[in-house]
Tab-separated table of C-alpha atoms (C1' of nucleotides) in Angstrom:
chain	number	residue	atom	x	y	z
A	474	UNK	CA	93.839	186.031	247.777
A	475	UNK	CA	90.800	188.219	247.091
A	476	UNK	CA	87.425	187.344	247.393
A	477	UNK	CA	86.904	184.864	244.770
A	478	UNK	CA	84.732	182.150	246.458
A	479	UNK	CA	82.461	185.051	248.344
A	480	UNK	CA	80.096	185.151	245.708
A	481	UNK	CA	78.342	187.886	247.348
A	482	UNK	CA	80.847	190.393	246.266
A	483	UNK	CA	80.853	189.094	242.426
A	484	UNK	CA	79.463	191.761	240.535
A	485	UNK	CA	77.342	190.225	237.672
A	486	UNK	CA	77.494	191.107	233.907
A	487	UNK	CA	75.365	190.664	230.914
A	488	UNK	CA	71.818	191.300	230.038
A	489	UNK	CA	69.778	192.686	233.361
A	490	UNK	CA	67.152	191.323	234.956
A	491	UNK	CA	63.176	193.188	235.779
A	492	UNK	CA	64.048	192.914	239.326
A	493	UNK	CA	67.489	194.843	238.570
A	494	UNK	CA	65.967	197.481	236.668
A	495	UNK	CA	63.268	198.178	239.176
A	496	UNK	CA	65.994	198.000	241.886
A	497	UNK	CA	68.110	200.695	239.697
A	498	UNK	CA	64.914	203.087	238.516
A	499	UNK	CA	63.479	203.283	242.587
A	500	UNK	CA	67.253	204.396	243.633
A	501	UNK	CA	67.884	206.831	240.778
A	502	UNK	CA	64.191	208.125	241.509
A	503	UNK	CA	65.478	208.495	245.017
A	504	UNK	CA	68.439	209.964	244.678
A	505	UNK	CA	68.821	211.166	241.524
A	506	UNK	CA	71.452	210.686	239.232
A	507	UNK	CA	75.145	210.856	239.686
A	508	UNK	CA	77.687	208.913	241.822
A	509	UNK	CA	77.312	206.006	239.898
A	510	UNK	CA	80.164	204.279	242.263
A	511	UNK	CA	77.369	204.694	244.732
A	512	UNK	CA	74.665	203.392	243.100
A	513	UNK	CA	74.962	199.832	243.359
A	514	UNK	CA	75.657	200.222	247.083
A	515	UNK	CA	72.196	202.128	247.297
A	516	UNK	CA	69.946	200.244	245.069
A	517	UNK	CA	71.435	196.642	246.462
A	518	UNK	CA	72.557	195.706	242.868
A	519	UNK	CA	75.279	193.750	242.228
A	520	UNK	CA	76.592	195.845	239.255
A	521	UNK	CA	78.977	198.280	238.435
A	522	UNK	CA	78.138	202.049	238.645
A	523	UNK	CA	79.268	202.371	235.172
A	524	UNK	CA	76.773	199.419	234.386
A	525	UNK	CA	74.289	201.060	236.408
A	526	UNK	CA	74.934	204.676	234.439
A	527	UNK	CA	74.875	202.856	230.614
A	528	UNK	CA	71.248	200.727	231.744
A	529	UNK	CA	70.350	204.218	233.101
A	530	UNK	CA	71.027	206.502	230.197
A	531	UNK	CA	70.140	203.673	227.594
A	532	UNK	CA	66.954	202.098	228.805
A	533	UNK	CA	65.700	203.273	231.709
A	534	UNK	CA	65.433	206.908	231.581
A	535	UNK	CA	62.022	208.347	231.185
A	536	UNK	CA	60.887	209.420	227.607
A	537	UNK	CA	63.361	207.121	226.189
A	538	UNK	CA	61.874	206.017	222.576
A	539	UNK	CA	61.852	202.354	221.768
A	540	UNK	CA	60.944	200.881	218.477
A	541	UNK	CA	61.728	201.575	214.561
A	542	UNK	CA	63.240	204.655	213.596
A	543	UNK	CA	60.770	207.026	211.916
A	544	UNK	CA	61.809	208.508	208.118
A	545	UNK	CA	62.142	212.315	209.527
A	546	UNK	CA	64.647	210.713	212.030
A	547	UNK	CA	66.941	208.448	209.945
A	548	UNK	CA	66.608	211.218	207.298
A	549	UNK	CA	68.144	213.420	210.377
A	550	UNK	CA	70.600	210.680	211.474
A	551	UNK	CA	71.723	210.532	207.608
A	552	UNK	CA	72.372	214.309	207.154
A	553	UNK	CA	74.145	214.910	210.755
A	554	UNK	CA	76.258	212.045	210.426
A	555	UNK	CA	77.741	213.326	206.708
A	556	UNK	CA	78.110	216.824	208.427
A	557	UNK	CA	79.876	215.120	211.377
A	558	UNK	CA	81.361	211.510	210.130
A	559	UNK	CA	84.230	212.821	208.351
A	560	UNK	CA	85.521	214.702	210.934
A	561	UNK	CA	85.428	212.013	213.513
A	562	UNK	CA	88.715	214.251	215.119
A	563	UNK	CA	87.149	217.101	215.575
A	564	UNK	CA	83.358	216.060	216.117
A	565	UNK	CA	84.864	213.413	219.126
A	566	UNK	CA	81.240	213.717	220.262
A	567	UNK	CA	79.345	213.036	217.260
A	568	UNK	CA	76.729	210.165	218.267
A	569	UNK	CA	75.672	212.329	221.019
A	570	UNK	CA	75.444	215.269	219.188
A	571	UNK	CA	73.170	213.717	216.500
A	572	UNK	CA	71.217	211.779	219.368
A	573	UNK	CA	71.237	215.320	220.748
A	574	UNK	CA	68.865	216.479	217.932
A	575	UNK	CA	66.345	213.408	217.771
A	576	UNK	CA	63.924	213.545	221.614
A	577	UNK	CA	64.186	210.349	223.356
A	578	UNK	CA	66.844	208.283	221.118
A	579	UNK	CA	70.476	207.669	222.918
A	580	UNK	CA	73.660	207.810	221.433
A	581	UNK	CA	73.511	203.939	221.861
A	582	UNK	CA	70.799	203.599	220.017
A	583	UNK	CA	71.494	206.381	217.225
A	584	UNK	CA	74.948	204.379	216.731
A	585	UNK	CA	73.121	201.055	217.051
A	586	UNK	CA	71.209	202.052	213.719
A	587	UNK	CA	73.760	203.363	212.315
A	588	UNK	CA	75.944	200.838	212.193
A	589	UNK	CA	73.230	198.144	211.508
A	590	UNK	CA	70.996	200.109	208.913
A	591	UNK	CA	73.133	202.941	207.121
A	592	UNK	CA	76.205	202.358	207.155
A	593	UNK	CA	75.979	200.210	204.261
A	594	UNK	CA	73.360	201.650	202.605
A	595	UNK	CA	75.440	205.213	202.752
A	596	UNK	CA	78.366	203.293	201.226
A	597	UNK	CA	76.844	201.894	198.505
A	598	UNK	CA	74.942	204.967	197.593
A	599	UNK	CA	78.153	206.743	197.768
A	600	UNK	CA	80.157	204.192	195.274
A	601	UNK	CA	77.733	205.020	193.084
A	602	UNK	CA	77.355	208.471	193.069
A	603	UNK	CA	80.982	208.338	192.656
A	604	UNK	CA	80.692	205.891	190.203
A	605	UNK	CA	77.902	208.200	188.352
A	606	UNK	CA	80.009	211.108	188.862
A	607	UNK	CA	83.562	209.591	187.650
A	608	UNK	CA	83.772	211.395	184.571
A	609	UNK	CA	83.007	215.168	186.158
A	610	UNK	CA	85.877	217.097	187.426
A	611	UNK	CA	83.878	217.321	190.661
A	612	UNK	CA	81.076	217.335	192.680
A	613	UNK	CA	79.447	219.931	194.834
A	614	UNK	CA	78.479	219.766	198.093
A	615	UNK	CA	76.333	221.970	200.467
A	616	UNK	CA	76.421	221.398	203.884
A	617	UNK	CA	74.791	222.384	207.088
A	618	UNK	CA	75.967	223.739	210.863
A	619	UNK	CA	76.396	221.671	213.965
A	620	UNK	CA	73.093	220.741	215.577
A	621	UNK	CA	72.463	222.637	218.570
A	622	UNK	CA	73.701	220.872	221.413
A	623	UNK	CA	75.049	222.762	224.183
A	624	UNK	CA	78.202	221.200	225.936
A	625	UNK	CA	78.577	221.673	229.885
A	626	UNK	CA	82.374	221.123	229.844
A	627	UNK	CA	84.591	222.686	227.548
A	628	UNK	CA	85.925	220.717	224.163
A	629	UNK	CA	89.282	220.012	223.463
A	630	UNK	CA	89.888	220.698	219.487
A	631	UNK	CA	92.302	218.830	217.520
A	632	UNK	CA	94.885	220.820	216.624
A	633	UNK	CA	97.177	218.811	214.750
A	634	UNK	CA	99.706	215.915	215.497
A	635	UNK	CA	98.753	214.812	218.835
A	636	UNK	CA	97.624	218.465	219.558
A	637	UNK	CA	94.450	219.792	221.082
A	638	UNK	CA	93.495	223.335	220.771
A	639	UNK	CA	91.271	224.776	224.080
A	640	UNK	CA	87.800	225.955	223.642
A	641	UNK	CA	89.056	229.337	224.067
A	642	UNK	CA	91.177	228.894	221.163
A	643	UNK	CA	88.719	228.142	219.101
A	644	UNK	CA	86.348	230.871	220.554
A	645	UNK	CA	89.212	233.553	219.680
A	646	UNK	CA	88.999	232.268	215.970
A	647	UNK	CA	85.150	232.969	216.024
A	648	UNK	CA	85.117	236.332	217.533
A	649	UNK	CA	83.439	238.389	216.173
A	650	UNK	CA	84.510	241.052	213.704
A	651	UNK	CA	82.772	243.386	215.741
A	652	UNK	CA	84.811	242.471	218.907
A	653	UNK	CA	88.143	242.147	217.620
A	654	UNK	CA	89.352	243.821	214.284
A	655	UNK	CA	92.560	241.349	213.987
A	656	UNK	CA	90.318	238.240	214.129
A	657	UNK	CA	91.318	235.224	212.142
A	658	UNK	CA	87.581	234.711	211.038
A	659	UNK	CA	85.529	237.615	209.790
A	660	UNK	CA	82.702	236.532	211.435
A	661	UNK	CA	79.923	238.663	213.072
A	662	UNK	CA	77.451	237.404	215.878
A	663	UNK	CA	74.649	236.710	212.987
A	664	UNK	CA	77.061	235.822	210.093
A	665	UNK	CA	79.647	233.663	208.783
A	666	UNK	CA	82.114	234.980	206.313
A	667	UNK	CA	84.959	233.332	204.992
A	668	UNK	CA	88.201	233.273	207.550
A	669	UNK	CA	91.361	233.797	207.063
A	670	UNK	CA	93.897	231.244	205.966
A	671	UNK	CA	96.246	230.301	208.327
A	672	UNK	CA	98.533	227.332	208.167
A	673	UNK	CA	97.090	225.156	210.941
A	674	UNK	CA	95.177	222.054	210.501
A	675	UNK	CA	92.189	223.614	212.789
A	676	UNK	CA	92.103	226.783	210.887
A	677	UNK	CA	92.094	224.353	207.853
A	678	UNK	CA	89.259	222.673	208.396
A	679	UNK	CA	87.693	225.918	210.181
A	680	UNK	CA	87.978	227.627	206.783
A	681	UNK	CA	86.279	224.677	204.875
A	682	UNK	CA	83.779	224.763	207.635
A	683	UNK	CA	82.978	228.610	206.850
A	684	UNK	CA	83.721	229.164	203.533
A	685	UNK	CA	81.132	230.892	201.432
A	686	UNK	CA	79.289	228.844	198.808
A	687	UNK	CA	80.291	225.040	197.448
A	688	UNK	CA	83.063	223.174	198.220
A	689	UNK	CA	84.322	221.337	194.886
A	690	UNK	CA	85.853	218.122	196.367
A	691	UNK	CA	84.090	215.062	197.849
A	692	UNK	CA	83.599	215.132	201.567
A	693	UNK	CA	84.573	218.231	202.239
A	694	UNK	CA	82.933	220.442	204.000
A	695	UNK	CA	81.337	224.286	203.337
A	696	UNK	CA	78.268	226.448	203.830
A	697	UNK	CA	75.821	227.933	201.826
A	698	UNK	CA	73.537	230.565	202.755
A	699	UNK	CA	71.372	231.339	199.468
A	700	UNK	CA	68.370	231.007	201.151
A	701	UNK	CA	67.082	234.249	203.046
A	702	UNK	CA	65.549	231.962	205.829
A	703	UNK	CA	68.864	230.691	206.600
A	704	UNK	CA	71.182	233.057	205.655
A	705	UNK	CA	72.229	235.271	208.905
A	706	UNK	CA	71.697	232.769	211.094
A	707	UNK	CA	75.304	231.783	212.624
A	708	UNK	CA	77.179	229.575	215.325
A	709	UNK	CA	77.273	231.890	218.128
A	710	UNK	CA	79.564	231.276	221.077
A	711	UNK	CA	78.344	232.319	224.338
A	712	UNK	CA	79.691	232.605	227.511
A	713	UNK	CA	78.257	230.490	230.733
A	714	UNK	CA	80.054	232.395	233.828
A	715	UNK	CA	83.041	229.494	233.666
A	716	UNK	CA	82.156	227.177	230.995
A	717	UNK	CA	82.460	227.831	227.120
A	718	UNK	CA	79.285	227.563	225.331
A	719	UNK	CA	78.781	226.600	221.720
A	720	UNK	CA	75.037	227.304	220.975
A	721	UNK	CA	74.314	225.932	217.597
A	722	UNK	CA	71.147	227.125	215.972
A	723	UNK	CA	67.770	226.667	216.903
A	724	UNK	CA	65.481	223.078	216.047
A	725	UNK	CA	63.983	225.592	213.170
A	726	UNK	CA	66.700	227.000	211.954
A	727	UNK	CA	68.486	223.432	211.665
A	728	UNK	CA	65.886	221.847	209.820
A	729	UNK	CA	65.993	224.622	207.485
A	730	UNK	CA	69.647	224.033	206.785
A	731	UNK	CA	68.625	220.241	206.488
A	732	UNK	CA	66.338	220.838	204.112
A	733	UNK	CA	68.658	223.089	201.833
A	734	UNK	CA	71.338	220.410	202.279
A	735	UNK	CA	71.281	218.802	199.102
A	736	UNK	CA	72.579	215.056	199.766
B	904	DA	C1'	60.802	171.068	211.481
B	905	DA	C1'	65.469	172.052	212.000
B	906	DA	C1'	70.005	173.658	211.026
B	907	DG	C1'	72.877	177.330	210.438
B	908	DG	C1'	73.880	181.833	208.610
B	909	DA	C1'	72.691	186.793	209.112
B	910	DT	C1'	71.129	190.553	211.737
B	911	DT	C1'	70.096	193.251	215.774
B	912	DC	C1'	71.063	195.743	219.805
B	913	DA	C1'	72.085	195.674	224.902
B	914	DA	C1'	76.044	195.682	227.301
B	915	DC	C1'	80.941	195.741	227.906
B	916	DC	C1'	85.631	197.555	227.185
B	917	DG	C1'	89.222	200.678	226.940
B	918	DC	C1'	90.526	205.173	226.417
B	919	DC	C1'	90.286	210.077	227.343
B	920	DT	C1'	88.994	214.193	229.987
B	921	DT	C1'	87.910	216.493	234.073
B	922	DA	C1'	87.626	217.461	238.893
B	923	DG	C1'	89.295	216.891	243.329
B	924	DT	C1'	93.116	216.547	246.472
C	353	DC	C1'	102.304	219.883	239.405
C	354	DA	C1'	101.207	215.026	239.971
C	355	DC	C1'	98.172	211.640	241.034
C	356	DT	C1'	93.676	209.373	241.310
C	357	DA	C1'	88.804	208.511	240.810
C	358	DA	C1'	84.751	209.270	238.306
C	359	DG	C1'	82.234	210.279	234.290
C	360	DG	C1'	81.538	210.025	229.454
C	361	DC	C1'	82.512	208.638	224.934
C	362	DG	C1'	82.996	205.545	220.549
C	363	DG	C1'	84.121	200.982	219.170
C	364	DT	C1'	83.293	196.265	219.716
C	365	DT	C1'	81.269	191.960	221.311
C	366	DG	C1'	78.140	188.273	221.777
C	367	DA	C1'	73.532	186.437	223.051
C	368	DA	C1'	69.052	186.542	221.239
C	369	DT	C1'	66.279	186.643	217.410
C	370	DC	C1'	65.161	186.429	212.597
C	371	DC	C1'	65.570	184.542	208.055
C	372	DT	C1'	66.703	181.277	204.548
C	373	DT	C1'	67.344	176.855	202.827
DNA sequence: AAAGGATTCAACCGCCTTAGT
DNA sequence: CACTAAGGCGGTTGAATCCTT
């Protein structure tokens, strides 16, 4: 029999209350953030630490920006998400790497508007573009790089069928030209050029990612580096003592890309 | 004014990855 | 190597609010 009629030990759900979130913002002020089993035992909530993390991260963390999205912002939201939406596999991080790119919105929140405001509005435009477009042999689209987002842990790629390839992997495919004659992708520290093929559903989409110029089919994905302020500018992979570092471009240099993209 | 349908968004859920043992 | 706990993610839910009739 557990502890069903203590209610002391339930641990409430559902919306939380002023008293909770001062409770939760003096302990994480205190302590800091982290051990979020610990948490309720240290602020006296009756909550779960993962409760405790989400009201955290979503609401309570200074700088966190409440109200409408501004234009630049969906505008941002828009772009990142056709760069990253299709790819879903791949990009398993995507809401946080948009929210990433727009100061003081959350993942929540970015997904929140998403899914509320764009989604439909994206599909519809889309229907008919496609509609407008049905008697071309195809459409062209330019796309952009990653936003910059650093990751602390490395990324498992898909690979294929129930496959993941390591970070590693993936860093071997991007070495540079410079480092390694044999690469798979000529690429050099500054520069993207197109890879190799190689028949792997990673190096697939790795060589849509990187081609040169315009892709000629409908979601799919490419570069182009026409203009001079972009071109030469390239996903560089670092290296962080233990961790595997993908350091996408600079705020700049991304909303240069943005602006070039062509949506 | 009120009913009820539509929309919003905070919070939960389940799954996956990672770190520790 | 196997197991477990914790952290982190995207998808989904449902209460609150807004809008329409």
């Amino acid at each position: 029999m557990k502890h069903a009629c203590n209610t002391s030990l339930v641990l409430r759900k559902g919306a939380w209350s002023a008293e909770e979130d001062t409770l939760l913002k003096n302990c994480i002020e205190k302590h800091g953030e982290g051990k979020w089993n610990l948490v309720p035992l240290k602020a006296g909530l009756r909550r779960y630490g993962k409760s405790c993390r989400l009201r955290w991260l979503n609401y309570l963390r200074p700088n966190i920006k409440r109200g409408d999205f501004k234009e630049d912002e969906i505008d941002l939201i828009r772009r990142l998400h056709k760069l990253l939406g299709n790819r879903q596999v791949v990009f398993k991080y995507k809401w946080s790497l948009i929210s990433g790119r727009i100061p003081g919105r959350t993942a929540n929140d970015v997904k929140n508007y998403w899914n509320t405001h764009l989604r439909s509005r994206v599909k519809q435009q889309k229907k008919k573009h496609q509609d407008a477009k049905s008697s071309e042999d195809h459409t062209m689209v330019t796309i952009i790089k990653p936003q910059p987002h650093t990751l602390s842990k490395p990324l498992n790629w898909f690979k294929g069928d129930n496959q993941v390839v390591e970070t590693h992997e993936v860093e071997n495919l991007l070495r540079s030209s410079d480092d390694d004659a044999n690469s798979n992708y000529n690429i050099s520290p500054r520069l993207i050029s197109s890879p190799v093929v190689l028949d792997d559903p990673i190096n697939e989409f790795l060589k849509e990612l990187f081609d040169e110029g315009e892709k000629t089919t409908d979601n799919e994905i490419g570069w182009l580096f026409d203009d001079p302020k972009v071109e030469g500018e390239a996903l560089n992979v670092v290296e962080d003592n233990e961790n595997s570092l993908f350091d996408f471009p600079t705020d700049e240099v991304m909303w240069n890309l943005l602006n070039l993209e062509q949506l």
